[in-house]
PDB file of C-alpha atoms in Angstrom:
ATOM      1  CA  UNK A 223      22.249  59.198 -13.264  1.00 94.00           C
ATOM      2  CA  UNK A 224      22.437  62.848 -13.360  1.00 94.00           C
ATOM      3  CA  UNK A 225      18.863  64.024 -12.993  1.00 93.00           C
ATOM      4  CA  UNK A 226      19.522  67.704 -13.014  1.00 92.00           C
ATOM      5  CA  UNK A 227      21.640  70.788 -12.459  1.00 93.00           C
ATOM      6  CA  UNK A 228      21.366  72.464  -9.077  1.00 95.00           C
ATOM      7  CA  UNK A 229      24.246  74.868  -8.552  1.00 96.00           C
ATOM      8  CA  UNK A 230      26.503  76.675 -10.745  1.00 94.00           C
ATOM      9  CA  UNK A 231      29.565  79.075  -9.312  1.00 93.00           C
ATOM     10  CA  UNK A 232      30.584  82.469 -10.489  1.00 92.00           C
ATOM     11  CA  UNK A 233      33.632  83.646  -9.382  1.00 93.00           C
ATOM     12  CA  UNK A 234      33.815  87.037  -7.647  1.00 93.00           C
ATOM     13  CA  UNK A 235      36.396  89.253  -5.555  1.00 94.00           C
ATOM     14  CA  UNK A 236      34.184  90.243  -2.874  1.00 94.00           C
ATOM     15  CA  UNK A 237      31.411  87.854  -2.231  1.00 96.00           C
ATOM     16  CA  UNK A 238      29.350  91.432  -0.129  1.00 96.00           C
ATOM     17  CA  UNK A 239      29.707  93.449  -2.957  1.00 92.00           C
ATOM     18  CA  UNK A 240      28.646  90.633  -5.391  1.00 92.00           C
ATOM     19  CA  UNK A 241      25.712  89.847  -3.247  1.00 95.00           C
ATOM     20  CA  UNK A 242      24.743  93.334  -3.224  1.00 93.00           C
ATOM     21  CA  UNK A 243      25.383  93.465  -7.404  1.00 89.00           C
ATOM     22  CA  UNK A 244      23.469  90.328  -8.205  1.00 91.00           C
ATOM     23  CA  UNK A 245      20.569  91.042  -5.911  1.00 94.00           C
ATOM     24  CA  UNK A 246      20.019  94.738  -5.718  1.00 93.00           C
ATOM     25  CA  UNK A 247      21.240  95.456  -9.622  1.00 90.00           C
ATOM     26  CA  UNK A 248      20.063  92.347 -11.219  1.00 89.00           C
ATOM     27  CA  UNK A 249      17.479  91.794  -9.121  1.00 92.00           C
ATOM     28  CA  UNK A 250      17.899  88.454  -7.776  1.00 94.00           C
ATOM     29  CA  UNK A 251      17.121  87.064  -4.195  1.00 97.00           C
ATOM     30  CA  UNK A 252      19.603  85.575  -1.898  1.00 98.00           C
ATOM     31  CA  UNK A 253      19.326  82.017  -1.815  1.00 97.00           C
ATOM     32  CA  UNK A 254      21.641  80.272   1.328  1.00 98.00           C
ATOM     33  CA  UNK A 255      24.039  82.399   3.200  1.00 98.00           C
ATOM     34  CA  UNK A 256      25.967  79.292   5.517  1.00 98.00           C
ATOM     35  CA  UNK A 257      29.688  79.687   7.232  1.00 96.00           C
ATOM     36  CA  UNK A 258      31.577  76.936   8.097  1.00 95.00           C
ATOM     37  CA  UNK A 259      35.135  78.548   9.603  1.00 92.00           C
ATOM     38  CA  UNK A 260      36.739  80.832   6.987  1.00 90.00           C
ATOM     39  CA  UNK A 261      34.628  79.191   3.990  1.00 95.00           C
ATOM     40  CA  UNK A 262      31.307  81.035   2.946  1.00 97.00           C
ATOM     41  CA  UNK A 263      28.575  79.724   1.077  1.00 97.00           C
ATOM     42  CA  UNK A 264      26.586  82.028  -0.506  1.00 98.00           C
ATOM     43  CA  UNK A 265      24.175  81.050  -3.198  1.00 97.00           C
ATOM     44  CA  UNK A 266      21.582  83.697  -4.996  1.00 97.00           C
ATOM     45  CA  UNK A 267      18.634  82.624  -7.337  1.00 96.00           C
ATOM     46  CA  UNK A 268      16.152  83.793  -9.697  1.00 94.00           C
ATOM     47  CA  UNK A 269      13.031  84.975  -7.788  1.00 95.00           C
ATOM     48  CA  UNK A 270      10.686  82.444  -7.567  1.00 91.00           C
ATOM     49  CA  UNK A 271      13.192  79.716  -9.309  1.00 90.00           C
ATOM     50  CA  UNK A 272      14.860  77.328  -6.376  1.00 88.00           C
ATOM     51  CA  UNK A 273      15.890  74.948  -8.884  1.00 89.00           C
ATOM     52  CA  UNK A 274      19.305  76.114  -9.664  1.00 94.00           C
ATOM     53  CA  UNK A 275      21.582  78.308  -7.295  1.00 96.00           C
ATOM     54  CA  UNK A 276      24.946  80.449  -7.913  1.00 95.00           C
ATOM     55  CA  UNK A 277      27.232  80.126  -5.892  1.00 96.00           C
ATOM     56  CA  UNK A 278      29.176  83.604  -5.252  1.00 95.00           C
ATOM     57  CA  UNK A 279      32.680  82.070  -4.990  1.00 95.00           C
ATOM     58  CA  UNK A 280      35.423  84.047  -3.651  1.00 95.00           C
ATOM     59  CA  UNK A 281      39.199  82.785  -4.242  1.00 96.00           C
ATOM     60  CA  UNK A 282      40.965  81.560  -0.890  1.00 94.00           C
ATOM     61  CA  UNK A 283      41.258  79.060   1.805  1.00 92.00           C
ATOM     62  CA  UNK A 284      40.392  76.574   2.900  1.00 92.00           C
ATOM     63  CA  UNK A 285      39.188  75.749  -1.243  1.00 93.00           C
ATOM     64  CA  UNK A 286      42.336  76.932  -2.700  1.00 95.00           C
ATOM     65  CA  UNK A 287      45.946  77.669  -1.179  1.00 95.00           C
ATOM     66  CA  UNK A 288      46.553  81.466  -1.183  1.00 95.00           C
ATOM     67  CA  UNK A 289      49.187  80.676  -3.937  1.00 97.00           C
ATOM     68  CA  UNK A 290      46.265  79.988  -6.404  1.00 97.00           C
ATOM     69  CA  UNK A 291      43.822  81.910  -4.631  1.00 96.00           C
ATOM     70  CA  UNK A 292      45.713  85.014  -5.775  1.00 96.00           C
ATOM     71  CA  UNK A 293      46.273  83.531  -9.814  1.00 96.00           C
ATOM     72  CA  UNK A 294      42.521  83.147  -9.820  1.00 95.00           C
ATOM     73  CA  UNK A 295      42.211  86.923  -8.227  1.00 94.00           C
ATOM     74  CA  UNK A 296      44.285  87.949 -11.011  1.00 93.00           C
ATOM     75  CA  UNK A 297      42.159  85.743 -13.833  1.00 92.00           C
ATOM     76  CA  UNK A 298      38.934  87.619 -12.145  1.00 89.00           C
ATOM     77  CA  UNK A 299      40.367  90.592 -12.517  1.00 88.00           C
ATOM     78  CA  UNK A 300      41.172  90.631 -16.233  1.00 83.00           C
ATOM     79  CA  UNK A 301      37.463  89.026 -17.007  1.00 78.00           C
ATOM     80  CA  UNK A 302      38.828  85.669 -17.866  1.00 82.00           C
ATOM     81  CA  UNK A 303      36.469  83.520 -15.327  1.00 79.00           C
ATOM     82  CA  UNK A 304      32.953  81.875 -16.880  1.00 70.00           C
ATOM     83  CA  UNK A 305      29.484  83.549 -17.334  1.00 72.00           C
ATOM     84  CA  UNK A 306      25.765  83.013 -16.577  1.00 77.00           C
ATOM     85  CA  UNK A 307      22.491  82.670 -19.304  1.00 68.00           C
ATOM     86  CA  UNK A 308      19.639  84.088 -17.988  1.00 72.00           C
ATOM     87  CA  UNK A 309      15.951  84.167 -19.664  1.00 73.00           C
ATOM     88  CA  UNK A 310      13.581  87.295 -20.197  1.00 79.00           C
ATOM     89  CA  UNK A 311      10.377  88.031 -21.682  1.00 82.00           C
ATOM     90  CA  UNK A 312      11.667  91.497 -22.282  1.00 87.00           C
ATOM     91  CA  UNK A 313      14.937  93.002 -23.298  1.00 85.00           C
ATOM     92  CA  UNK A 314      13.855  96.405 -23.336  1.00 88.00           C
ATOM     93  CA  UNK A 315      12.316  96.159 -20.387  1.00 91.00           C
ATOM     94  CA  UNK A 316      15.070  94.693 -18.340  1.00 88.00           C
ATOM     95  CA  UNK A 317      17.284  97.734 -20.000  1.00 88.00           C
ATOM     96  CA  UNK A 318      14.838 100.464 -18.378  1.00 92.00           C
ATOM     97  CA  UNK A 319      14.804  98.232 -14.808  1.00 91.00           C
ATOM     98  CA  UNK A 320      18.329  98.257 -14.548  1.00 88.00           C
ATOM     99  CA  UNK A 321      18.999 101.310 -15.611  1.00 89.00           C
ATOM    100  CA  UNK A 322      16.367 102.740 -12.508  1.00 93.00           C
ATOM    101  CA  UNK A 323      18.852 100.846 -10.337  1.00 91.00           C
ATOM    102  CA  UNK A 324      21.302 102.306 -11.230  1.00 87.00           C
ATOM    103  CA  UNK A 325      23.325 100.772 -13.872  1.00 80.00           C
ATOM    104  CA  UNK A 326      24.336 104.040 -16.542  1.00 76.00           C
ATOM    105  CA  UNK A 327      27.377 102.668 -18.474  1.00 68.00           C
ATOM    106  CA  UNK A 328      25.641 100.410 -20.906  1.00 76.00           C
ATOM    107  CA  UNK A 329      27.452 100.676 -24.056  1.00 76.00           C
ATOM    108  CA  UNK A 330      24.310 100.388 -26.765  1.00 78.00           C
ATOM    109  CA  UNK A 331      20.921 100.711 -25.850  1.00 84.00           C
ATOM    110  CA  UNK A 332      18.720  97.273 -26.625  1.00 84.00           C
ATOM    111  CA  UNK A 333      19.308  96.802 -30.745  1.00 84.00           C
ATOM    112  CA  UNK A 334      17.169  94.219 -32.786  1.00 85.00           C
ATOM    113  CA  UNK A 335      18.619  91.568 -34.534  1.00 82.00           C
ATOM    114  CA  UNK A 336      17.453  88.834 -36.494  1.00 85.00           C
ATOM    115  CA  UNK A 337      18.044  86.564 -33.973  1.00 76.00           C
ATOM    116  CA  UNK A 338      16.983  89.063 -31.393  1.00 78.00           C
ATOM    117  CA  UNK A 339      17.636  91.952 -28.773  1.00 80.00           C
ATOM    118  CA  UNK A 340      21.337  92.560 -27.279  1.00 75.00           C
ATOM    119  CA  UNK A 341      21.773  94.931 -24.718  1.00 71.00           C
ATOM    120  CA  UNK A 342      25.581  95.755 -23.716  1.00 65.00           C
ATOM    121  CA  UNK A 343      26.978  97.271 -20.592  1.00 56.00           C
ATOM    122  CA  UNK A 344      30.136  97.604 -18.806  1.00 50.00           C
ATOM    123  CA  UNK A 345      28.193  97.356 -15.383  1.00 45.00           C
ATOM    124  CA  UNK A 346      31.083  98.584 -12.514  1.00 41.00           C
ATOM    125  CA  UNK A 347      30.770  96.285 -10.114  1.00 39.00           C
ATOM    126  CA  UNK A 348      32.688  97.867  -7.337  1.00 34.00           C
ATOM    127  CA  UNK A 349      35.391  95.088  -5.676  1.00 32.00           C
ATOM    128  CA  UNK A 350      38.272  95.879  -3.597  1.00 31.00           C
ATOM    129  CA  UNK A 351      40.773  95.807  -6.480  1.00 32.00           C
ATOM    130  CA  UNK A 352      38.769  97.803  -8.464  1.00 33.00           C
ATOM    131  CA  UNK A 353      37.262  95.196 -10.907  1.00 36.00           C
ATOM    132  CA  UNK A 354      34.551  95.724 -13.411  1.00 40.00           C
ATOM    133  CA  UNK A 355      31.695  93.629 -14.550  1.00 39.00           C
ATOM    134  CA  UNK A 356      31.343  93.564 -18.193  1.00 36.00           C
ATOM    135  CA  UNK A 357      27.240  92.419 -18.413  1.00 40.00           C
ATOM    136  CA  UNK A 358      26.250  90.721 -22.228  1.00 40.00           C
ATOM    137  CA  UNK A 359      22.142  90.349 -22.852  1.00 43.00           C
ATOM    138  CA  UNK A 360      20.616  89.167 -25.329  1.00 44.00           C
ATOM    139  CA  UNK A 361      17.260  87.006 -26.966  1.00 42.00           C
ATOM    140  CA  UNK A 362      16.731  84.956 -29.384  1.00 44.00           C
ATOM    141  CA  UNK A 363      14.191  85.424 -31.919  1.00 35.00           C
ATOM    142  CA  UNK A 364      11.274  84.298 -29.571  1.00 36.00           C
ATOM    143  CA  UNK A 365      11.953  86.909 -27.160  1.00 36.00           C
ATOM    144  CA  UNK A 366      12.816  84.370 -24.361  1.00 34.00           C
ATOM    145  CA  UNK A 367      16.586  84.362 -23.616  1.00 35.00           C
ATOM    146  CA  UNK A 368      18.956  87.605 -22.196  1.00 37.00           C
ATOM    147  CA  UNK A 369      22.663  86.233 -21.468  1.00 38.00           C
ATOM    148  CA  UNK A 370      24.120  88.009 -18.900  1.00 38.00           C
ATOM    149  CA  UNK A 371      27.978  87.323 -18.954  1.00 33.00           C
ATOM    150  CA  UNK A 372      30.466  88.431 -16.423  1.00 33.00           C
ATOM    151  CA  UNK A 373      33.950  89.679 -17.403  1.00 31.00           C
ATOM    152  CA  UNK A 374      35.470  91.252 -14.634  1.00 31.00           C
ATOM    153  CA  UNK A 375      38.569  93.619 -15.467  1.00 33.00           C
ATOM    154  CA  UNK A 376      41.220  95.621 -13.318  1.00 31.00           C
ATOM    155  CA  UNK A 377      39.458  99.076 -13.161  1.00 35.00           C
ATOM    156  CA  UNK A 378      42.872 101.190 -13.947  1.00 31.00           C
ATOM    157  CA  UNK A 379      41.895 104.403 -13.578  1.00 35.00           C
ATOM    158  CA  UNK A 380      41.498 103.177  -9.692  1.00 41.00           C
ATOM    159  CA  UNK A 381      44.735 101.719  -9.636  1.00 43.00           C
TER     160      UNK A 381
END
């Protein structure tokens, strides 16, 4: 019986510059950093939460064949690969943190709903290719939840 889950994956382009993103941006903490030949696992986690890990998965052997490897690149690219919920006790707060680390291209400031606060960015996440990281967060009515979704896109004014 499944008791619980313990790791979710997020796929990224450059699993360095995703580390750096997800832990000096969002302000998570590196979880397990292991090589085994030319795979990496690298896993990051909600401070003080070792529960449930993400895995920062980057296309390529020896998990795919460089044939799909470089579809799933592509998929990354255009911000058609999954997303992550996250919870916070404050929207507006989050906004300021991230915006003191850096993150200036959110797209609205926090706004009140009925349901709760969204906060919208198109957070660059710089990758090799260029990619962007398209960041969604929002609560619910109780002031507990902020989704943070990542949509990575071709950056084309790099291209």
């Amino acid at each position: 019986m499944i008791t619980k889950l313990n790791v979710t994956s997020v796929m990224v382009l450059d699993q360095e510059k995703a580390l750096d993103f997800y832990v000096n941006k969002l302000g998570l903490e590196k979880a397990q950093d292991i090589h085994q030949g030319l795979f990496r696992w690298l896993t990051v986690r909600v401070p003080g939460n070792p529960g449930i890990e993400i895995f920062l998965q980057e296309p390529g052997p020896p998990v795919q064949d460089e044939a799909t490897a470089a579809q799933l690149r592509e998929l990354i690219a255009k911000g058609a690969m999954g997303g992550l919920v996250f919870q916070t006790d404050d929207a507006r707060g989050l906004y300021e943190t991230l915006k003191a680390r850096g993150v200036t291209d959110f797209t609205q400031e926090p706004v009140t709903h009925a349901y709760g606060t969204d906060m919208e960015s198109a957070t660059r996440l710089a990758t090799p290719s260029g990619s962007s990281s398209r960041r969604k967060s929002s609560k619910n009515s109780n002031d507990r939840h902020a989704e943070v979704r990542q949509e990575q896109r071709r950056d084309r004014q790099d291209g």
